mmCIF file of C-alpha atoms and ligand atoms in Angstrom:
data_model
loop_
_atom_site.group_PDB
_atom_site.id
_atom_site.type_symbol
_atom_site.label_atom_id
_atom_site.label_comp_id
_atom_site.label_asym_id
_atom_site.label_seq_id
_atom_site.Cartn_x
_atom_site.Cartn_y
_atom_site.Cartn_z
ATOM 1 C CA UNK A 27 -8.431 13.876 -10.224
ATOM 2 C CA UNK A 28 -7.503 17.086 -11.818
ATOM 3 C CA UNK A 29 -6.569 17.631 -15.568
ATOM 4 C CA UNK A 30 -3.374 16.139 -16.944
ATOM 5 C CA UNK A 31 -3.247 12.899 -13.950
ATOM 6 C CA UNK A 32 -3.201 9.158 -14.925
ATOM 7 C CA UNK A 33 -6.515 7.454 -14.995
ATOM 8 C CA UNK A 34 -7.090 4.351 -14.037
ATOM 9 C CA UNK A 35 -6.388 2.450 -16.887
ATOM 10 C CA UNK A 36 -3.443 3.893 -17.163
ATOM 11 C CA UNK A 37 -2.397 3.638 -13.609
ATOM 12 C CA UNK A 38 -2.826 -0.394 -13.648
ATOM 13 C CA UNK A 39 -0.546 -0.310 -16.625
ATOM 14 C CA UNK A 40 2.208 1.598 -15.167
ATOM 15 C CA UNK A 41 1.862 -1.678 -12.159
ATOM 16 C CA UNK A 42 1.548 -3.875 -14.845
ATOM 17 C CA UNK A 43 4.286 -2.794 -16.992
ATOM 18 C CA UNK A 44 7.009 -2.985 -14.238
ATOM 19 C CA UNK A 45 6.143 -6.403 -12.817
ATOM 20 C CA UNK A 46 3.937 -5.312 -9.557
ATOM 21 C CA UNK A 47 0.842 -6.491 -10.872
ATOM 22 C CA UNK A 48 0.764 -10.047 -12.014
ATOM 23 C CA UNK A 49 -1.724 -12.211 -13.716
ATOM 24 C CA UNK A 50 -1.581 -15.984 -13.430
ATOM 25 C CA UNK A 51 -1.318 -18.750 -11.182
ATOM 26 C CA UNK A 52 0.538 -17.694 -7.956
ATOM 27 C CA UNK A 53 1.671 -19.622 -4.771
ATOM 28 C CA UNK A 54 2.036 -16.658 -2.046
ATOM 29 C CA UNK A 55 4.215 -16.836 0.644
ATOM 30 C CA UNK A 56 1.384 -18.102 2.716
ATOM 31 C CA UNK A 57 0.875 -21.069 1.093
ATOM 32 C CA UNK A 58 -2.578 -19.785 -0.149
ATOM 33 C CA UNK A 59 -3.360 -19.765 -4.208
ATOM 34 C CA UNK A 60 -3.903 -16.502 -6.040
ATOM 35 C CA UNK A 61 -4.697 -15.699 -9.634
ATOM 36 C CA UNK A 62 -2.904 -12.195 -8.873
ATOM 37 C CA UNK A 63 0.685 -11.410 -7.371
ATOM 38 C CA UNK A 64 1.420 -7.800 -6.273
ATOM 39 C CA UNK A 65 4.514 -6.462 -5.168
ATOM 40 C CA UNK A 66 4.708 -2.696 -5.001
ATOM 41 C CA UNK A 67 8.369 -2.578 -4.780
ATOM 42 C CA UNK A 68 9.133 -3.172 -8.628
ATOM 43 C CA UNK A 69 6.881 -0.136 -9.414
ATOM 44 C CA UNK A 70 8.678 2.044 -6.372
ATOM 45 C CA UNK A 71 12.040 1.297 -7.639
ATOM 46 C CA UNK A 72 11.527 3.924 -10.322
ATOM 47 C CA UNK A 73 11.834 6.904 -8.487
ATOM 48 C CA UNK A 74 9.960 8.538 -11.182
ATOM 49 C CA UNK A 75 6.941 6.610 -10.717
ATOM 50 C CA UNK A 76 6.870 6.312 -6.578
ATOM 51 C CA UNK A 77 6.725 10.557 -7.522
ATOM 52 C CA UNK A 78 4.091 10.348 -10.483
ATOM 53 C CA UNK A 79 1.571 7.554 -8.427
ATOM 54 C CA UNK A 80 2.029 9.200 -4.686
ATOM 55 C CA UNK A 81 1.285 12.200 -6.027
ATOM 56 C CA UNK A 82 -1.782 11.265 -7.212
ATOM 57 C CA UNK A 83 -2.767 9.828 -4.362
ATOM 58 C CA UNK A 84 -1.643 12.433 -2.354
ATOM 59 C CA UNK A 85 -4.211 14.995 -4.470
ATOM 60 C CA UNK A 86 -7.300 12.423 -2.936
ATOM 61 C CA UNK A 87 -6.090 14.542 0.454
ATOM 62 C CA UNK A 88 -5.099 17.598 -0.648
ATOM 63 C CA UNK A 89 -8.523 19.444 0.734
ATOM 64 C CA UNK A 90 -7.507 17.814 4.315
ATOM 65 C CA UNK A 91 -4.533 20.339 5.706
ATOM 66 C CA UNK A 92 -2.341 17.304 6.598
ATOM 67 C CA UNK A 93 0.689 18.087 8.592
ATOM 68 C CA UNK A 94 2.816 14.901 8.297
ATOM 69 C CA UNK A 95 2.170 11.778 6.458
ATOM 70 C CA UNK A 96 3.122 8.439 8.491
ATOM 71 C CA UNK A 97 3.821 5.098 6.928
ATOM 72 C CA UNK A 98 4.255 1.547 8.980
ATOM 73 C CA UNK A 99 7.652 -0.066 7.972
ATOM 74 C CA UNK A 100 8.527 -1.034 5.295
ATOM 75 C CA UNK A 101 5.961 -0.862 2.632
ATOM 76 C CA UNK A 102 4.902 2.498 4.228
ATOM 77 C CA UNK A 103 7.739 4.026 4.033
ATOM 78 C CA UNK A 104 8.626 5.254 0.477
ATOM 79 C CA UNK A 105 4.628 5.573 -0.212
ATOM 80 C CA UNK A 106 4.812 7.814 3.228
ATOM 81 C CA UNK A 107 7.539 10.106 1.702
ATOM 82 C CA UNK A 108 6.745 10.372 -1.583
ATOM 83 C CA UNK A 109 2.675 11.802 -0.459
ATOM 84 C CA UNK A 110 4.265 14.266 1.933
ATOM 85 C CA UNK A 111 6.999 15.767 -0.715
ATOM 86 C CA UNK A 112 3.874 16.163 -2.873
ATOM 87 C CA UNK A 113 1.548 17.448 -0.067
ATOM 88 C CA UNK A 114 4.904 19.913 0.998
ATOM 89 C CA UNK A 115 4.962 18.032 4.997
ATOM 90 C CA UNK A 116 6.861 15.753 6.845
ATOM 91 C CA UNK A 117 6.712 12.688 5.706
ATOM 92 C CA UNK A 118 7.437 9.346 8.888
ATOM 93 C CA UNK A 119 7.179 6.155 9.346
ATOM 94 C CA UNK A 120 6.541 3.739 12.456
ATOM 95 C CA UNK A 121 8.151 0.269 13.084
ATOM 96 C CA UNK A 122 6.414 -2.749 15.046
ATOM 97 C CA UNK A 123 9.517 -3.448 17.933
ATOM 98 C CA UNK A 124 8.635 -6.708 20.111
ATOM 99 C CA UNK A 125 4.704 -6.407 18.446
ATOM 100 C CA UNK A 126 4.339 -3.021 19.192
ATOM 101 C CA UNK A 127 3.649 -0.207 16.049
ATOM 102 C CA UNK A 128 5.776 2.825 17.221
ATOM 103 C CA UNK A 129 7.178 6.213 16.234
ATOM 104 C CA UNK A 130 11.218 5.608 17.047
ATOM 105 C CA UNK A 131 14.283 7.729 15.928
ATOM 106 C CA UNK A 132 13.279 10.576 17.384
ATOM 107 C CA UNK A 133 10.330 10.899 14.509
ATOM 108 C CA UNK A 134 6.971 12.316 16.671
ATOM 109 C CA UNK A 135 3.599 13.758 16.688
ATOM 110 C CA UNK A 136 2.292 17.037 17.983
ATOM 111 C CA UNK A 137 -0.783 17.118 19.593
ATOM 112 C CA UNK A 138 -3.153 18.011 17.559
ATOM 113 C CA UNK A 139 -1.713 17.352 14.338
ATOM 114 C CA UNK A 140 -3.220 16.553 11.104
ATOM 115 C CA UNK A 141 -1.892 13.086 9.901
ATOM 116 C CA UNK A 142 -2.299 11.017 6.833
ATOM 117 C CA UNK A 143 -2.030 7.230 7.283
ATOM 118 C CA UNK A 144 -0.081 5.591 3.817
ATOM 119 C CA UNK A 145 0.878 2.304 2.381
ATOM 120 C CA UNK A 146 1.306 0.667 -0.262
ATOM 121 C CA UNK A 147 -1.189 -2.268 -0.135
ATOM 122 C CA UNK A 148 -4.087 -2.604 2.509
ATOM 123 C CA UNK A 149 -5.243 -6.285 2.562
ATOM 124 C CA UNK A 150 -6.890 -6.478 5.942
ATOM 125 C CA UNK A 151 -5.677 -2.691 7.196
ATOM 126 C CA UNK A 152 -3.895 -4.052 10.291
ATOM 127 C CA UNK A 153 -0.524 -2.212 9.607
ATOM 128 C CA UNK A 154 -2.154 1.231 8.696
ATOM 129 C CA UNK A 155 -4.371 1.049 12.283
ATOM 130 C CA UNK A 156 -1.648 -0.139 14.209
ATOM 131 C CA UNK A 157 0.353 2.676 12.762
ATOM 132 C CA UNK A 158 -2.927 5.401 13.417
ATOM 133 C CA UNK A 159 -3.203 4.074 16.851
ATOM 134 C CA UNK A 160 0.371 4.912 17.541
ATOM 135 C CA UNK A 161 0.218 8.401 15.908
ATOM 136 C CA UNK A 162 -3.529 8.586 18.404
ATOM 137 C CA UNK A 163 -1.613 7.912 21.453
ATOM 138 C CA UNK A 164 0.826 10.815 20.570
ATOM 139 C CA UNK A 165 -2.380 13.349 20.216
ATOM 140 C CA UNK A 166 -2.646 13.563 16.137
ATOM 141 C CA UNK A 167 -5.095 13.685 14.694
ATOM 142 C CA UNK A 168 -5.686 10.683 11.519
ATOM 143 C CA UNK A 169 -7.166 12.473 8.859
ATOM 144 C CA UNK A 170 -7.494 9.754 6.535
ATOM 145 C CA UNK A 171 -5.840 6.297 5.214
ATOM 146 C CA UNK A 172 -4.195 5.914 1.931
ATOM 147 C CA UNK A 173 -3.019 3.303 -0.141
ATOM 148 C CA UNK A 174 -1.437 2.969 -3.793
ATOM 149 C CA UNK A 175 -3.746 -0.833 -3.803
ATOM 150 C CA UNK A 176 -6.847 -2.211 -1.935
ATOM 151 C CA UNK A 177 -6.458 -5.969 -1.744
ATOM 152 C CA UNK A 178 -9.310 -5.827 1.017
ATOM 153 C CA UNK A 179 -12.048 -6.752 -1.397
ATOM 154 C CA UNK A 180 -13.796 -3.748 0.027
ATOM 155 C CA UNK A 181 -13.531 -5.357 3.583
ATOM 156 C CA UNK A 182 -11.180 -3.067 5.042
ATOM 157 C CA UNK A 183 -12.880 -0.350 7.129
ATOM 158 C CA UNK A 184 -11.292 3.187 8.858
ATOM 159 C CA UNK A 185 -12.977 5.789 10.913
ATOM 160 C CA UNK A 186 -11.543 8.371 8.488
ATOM 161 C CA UNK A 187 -11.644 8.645 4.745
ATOM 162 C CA UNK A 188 -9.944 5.912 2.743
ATOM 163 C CA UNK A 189 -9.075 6.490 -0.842
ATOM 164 C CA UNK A 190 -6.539 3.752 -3.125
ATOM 165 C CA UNK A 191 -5.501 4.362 -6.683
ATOM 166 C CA UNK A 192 -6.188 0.946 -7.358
ATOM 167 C CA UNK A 193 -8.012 -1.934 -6.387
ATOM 168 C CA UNK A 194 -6.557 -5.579 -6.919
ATOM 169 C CA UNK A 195 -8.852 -9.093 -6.493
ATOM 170 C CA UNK A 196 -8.014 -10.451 -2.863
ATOM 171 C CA UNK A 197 -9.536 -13.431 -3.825
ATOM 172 C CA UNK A 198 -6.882 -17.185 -2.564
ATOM 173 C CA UNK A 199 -7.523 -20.595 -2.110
ATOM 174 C CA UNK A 200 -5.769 -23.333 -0.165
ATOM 175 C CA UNK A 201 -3.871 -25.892 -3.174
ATOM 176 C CA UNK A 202 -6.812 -27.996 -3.065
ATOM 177 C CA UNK A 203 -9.370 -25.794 -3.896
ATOM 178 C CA UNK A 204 -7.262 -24.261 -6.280
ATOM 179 C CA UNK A 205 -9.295 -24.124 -9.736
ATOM 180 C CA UNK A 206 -5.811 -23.112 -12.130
ATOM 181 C CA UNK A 207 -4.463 -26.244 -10.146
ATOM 182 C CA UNK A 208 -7.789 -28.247 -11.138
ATOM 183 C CA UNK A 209 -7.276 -26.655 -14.533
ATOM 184 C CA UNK A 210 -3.858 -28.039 -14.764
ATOM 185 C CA UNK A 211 -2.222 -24.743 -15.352
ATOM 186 C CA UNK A 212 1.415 -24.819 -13.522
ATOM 187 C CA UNK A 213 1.966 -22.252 -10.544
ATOM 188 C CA UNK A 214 5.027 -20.294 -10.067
ATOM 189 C CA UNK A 215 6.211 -18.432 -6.644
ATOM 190 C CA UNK A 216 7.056 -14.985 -7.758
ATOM 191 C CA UNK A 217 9.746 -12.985 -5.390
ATOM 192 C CA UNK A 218 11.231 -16.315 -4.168
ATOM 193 C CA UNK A 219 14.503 -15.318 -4.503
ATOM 194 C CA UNK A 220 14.281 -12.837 -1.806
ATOM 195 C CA UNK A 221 11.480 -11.084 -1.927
ATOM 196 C CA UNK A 222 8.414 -12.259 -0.500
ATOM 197 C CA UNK A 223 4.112 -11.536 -1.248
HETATM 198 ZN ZN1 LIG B 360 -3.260 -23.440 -7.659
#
């Protein structure tokens, strides 16, 4: 990172500060137990800091030449943007229509093309593949994989440079193995009123 950019530190705070980092004693939407609840959304809907975080992830590919930045639908999109108005290139997203990750609206590839795969939180990288395998059967050319948080627990793996500004404990547990439920400590289902894990 160059002079003047966020370190860490201060990059977990600006999550933590607007609600998309969360420490306690989660039930996902899964049913699974978590210790940690992220939703990027409450950090993106400060325009100012979607600019101020893609842009410093967008710097981790600046040596690259990317030509367009593609993000898979819908936490893709805003991260997908935001890297390719800071990188000065187009910046797409795909959609999964009947289980297929696709290019629609009349967004495309050029063979050839240099593209950066973003989102906003890799857990087990299926989106972000999907979405470089759709871009692959167009002719670009993925350049790399971004991602404002890793919740892969370093188990997410990419045939082409992967770089996150943060990374964020992936560890669950099913309710019965649940030590803050052991421990007594109530749990609370964050985004329940519309919003999801
Ligand atoms: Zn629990």
């Amino acid at each position: 990172m160059g002079f003047g950019e966020p370190g860490e530190a201060e990059i977990r705070q600006i999550f933590e500060k607007s609600g998309a980092i969360l420490s306690g004693h989660f039930i996902l939407t899964s049913g699974r137990h978590s210790d940690t609840y992220v939703q990027c959304a409450l950090v993106l809907q400060y325009p100012e800091l979607a600019a101020q975080l893609c842009g410093v992830l967008a710097e981790r590919f600046r040596g690259l030449n990317v030509n367009c930045v593609v993000g898979p639908a819908l936490g893709g999109i805003i991260i997908a943007y935001e890297v390719a108005r800071a990188l000065g290139v187009r910046g797409i997203f795909t959609e999964r229509v009947e289980g297929v990750m696709r290019l629609r609206r009349g967004f495309t590839v050029a063979p050839g093309e240099r593209v950066l795969v973003v989102e906003d939180v890799v857990t087990t990288g299926g989106s972000v593949k999907e979405a470089a395998a759709a871009v692959a059967a167009l002719g670009g050319e993925v350049v790399g994989f971004g991602a404002l948080i890793d919740r892969s627990g370093g188990q997410a793996r990419f045939d082409a440079p992967f770089a996150a500004l943060l990374k964020v404990g992936a560890v669950t547990w099913e309710p019965d193995a649940c030590p803050l439920c052991r421990q007594g400590v109530p749990a609370v289902k964050p985004g329940s009123r519309g919003l999801g894990a």
